[in-house]
Short mmCIF file of C-alpha atoms in Angstrom, two decimals:
data_model
loop_
_atom_site.label_atom_id
_atom_site.label_comp_id
_atom_site.label_asym_id
_atom_site.label_seq_id
_atom_site.Cartn_x
_atom_site.Cartn_y
_atom_site.Cartn_z
CA MET A 74 148.50 170.11 -91.38
CA ALA A 75 149.43 172.51 -88.63
CA GLU A 76 147.71 175.61 -88.73
CA LYS A 77 149.54 179.05 -87.95
CA ASN A 78 148.24 180.20 -84.36
CA SER A 79 148.70 183.69 -83.39
CA TYR A 80 148.79 182.58 -79.73
CA THR A 81 148.70 179.50 -77.46
CA VAL A 82 149.04 178.64 -73.82
CA PRO A 83 151.80 180.46 -71.90
CA GLY A 84 154.93 178.22 -71.89
CA LEU A 85 154.67 176.81 -75.35
CA THR A 86 155.78 178.26 -78.72
CA SER A 87 152.98 178.80 -81.39
CA GLU A 88 154.74 176.24 -83.40
CA LYS A 89 154.42 173.67 -80.46
CA GLY A 90 150.94 174.76 -79.69
CA ALA A 91 150.05 174.01 -83.17
CA ARG A 92 151.66 170.51 -83.22
CA VAL A 93 149.80 169.52 -80.20
CA ALA A 94 146.56 170.75 -81.60
CA GLU A 95 147.24 168.64 -84.82
CA ILE A 96 147.82 165.63 -82.64
CA LEU A 97 144.88 166.27 -80.72
CA GLN A 98 142.72 166.85 -83.95
CA ASP A 99 143.44 163.35 -84.81
CA ARG A 100 142.11 162.32 -81.30
CA LEU A 101 139.02 164.26 -82.13
CA ASN A 102 138.51 162.50 -85.30
CA ALA A 103 138.83 159.13 -83.79
CA TYR A 104 136.76 159.94 -80.56
CA ASN A 105 134.01 161.22 -82.84
CA ASP A 106 134.14 158.19 -85.06
CA LEU A 107 134.39 155.95 -82.16
CA HIS A 108 131.27 157.30 -80.34
CA LEU A 109 129.23 157.03 -83.60
CA THR A 110 130.59 153.38 -83.93
CA LEU A 111 129.55 152.55 -80.41
CA LYS A 112 126.18 154.05 -81.03
CA HIS A 113 125.88 152.13 -84.33
CA ILE A 114 126.85 148.72 -82.49
CA HIS A 115 124.03 149.70 -79.85
CA TRP A 116 121.36 149.92 -82.46
CA ASN A 117 122.45 146.87 -84.54
CA VAL A 118 123.49 144.41 -82.06
CA VAL A 119 121.11 141.21 -81.63
CA GLY A 120 120.97 137.75 -80.05
CA PRO A 121 120.97 136.38 -76.52
CA ASN A 122 123.39 138.84 -75.12
CA PHE A 123 121.55 141.69 -76.61
CA ILE A 124 120.43 143.70 -73.61
CA SER A 125 123.61 143.63 -71.60
CA VAL A 126 125.77 144.82 -74.56
CA HIS A 127 123.00 147.19 -75.54
CA GLU A 128 123.17 148.74 -72.05
CA MET A 129 126.86 148.42 -71.70
CA LEU A 130 127.58 150.66 -74.67
CA ASP A 131 125.42 153.65 -73.77
CA PRO A 132 128.05 154.94 -70.80
CA GLN A 133 130.76 154.16 -73.15
CA VAL A 134 129.22 156.44 -75.97
CA GLU A 135 128.51 159.32 -73.41
CA ALA A 136 132.17 159.04 -71.95
CA VAL A 137 133.80 159.10 -75.67
CA ARG A 138 131.61 161.97 -76.43
CA GLY A 139 132.87 163.68 -73.46
CA PHE A 140 136.57 162.89 -74.66
CA ALA A 141 135.78 164.51 -77.93
CA ASP A 142 134.37 167.68 -76.05
CA ASP A 143 137.45 168.00 -73.84
CA VAL A 144 139.90 167.50 -76.75
CA ALA A 145 138.12 170.11 -78.99
CA GLU A 146 138.04 172.54 -76.07
CA ARG A 147 141.93 171.87 -75.51
CA ILE A 148 142.39 172.50 -79.25
CA ALA A 149 140.81 176.00 -78.75
CA THR A 150 142.81 176.67 -75.77
CA LEU A 151 145.87 175.97 -77.63
CA GLY A 152 144.85 178.63 -80.21
CA SER A 153 143.70 176.31 -83.13
CA SER A 154 140.31 175.73 -84.44
CA ALA A 155 138.73 172.12 -83.62
CA LYS A 156 137.27 170.62 -86.87
CA GLY A 157 134.31 168.20 -85.89
CA THR A 158 132.39 167.76 -89.13
CA PRO A 159 131.78 164.32 -90.44
CA GLY A 160 133.86 165.44 -93.72
CA THR A 161 136.92 165.83 -91.56
CA ILE A 162 136.64 162.48 -89.97
CA VAL A 163 136.28 161.05 -93.27
CA SER A 164 138.86 162.90 -95.06
CA GLU A 165 141.33 162.82 -92.23
CA ARG A 166 141.20 159.31 -90.63
CA SER A 167 143.79 156.56 -91.30
CA TRP A 168 141.32 153.75 -90.58
CA ASP A 169 138.44 152.27 -92.51
CA ASP A 170 134.83 152.86 -91.59
CA TYR A 171 133.42 150.19 -89.29
CA SER A 172 131.96 147.33 -91.56
CA ILE A 173 129.66 145.26 -89.37
CA GLY A 174 125.70 146.09 -89.76
CA ARG A 175 123.07 144.05 -88.05
CA ALA A 176 124.91 141.05 -86.12
CA THR A 177 125.09 139.29 -82.82
CA ALA A 178 126.28 140.78 -79.60
CA ILE A 179 129.45 138.46 -79.60
CA GLU A 180 130.32 139.38 -83.32
CA HIS A 181 130.03 143.11 -82.69
CA LEU A 182 132.31 142.73 -79.65
CA GLY A 183 134.77 140.76 -81.55
CA ALA A 184 134.96 143.57 -84.28
CA LEU A 185 135.07 146.12 -81.43
CA ASP A 186 137.94 144.68 -79.82
CA LEU A 187 139.87 145.58 -82.91
CA VAL A 188 138.58 149.20 -82.95
CA TYR A 189 139.56 149.71 -79.23
CA THR A 190 142.86 148.13 -79.83
CA GLY A 191 143.59 150.65 -82.64
CA VAL A 192 142.25 153.77 -80.75
CA ILE A 193 144.17 152.81 -77.69
CA GLU A 194 147.47 152.09 -79.46
CA THR A 195 147.26 155.59 -81.48
CA THR A 196 146.35 157.37 -78.17
CA ARG A 197 149.27 155.64 -76.28
CA LYS A 198 151.68 157.04 -79.24
CA ASN A 199 149.97 160.46 -78.99
CA ILE A 200 150.59 160.27 -75.38
CA GLU A 201 154.31 159.94 -75.86
CA GLU A 202 154.85 162.47 -78.36
CA VAL A 203 152.72 165.20 -76.64
CA GLY A 204 154.62 164.41 -73.22
CA GLU A 205 157.76 165.86 -74.69
CA ILE A 206 155.84 169.17 -75.30
CA ASP A 207 152.82 169.79 -73.17
CA PRO A 208 152.26 167.92 -69.93
CA ILE A 209 148.65 169.18 -69.35
CA THR A 210 147.49 167.68 -72.96
CA GLU A 211 149.47 164.45 -71.86
CA ASP A 212 147.66 164.16 -68.62
CA MET A 213 144.28 164.57 -70.32
CA LEU A 214 145.01 161.74 -72.91
CA ILE A 215 146.51 159.55 -70.10
CA GLY A 216 143.04 159.90 -68.21
CA GLN A 217 141.24 159.23 -71.53
CA SER A 218 143.36 156.21 -72.30
CA ALA A 219 142.89 154.79 -68.92
CA GLN A 220 138.97 154.78 -69.40
CA LEU A 221 139.19 153.42 -73.05
CA GLU A 222 141.35 150.59 -71.58
CA LEU A 223 138.55 150.05 -69.09
CA PHE A 224 135.94 149.90 -71.73
CA HIS A 225 138.25 147.71 -73.69
CA TRP A 226 138.53 145.21 -70.90
CA PHE A 227 134.51 145.11 -70.82
CA VAL A 228 134.42 144.04 -74.44
CA ARG A 229 137.31 141.56 -74.18
CA ALA A 230 135.66 139.93 -71.02
CA HIS A 231 133.05 138.44 -73.51
CA LEU A 232 135.64 137.35 -75.81
CA GLU A 233 138.07 135.62 -73.39
CA ASN A 234 137.86 132.01 -72.27
CA SER A 235 138.67 130.45 -68.89
CA GLY A 236 142.34 130.06 -70.00
CA GLY A 237 142.63 133.66 -70.80
CA GLN A 238 142.75 133.42 -74.58
CA LEU A 239 140.86 135.87 -76.73
CA SER A 240 138.95 134.53 -79.67
CA THR A 241 139.96 137.41 -81.62
CA ALA A 242 143.86 137.07 -81.00
CA SER A 243 144.59 136.32 -84.74
CA ALA A 244 142.13 138.62 -86.35
CA THR A 245 143.41 141.47 -88.53
CA SER A 246 140.20 142.92 -89.65
CA GLU A 247 136.73 143.65 -88.00
CA VAL A 248 135.03 140.99 -90.33
CA GLU A 249 137.51 138.40 -89.29
CA ALA A 250 137.24 139.24 -85.55
CA ALA A 251 133.36 139.08 -85.79
CA ILE A 252 133.63 135.59 -87.32
CA GLN A 253 136.31 134.49 -84.74
CA ALA A 254 134.21 135.72 -81.96
CA GLY A 255 131.04 134.16 -83.32
#
């Protein structure tokens, strides 16, 4: 729900600033959830590729935490209040909680492929909507999306065969993607 701002950045109406903040709150929820999911995978990955995946994830965690901070600060700049509590993530998210526990590196990467797909697809939709209202926020989300797409490629490189097909191409859930990848 958009909150009534008493001010926003120059050049935007309070209503438009509140709408952009509402969109950014969804990204804040997604980024907070994503960095926790990445850390969960980092702690629960096992198998022959353990160390490479374990070490690949930490820079992703830090970058996504930075995205969350940037988004929260943009929400405040727009005159709204960023909500960063666990309860907010759970009550406002439109996705299910990550469902894979201790598993092999390839199984986690299969599931993570779907996680990144969801985050990136939604971020791209948000870029399109905020681009009509606020080019500053659009620019921030474009930069974040570029990094997310790079991280997604790192994940997918483990799931791709020499013919360019992804082992998770037909998966519709994290569990299915983990099974297909494994």
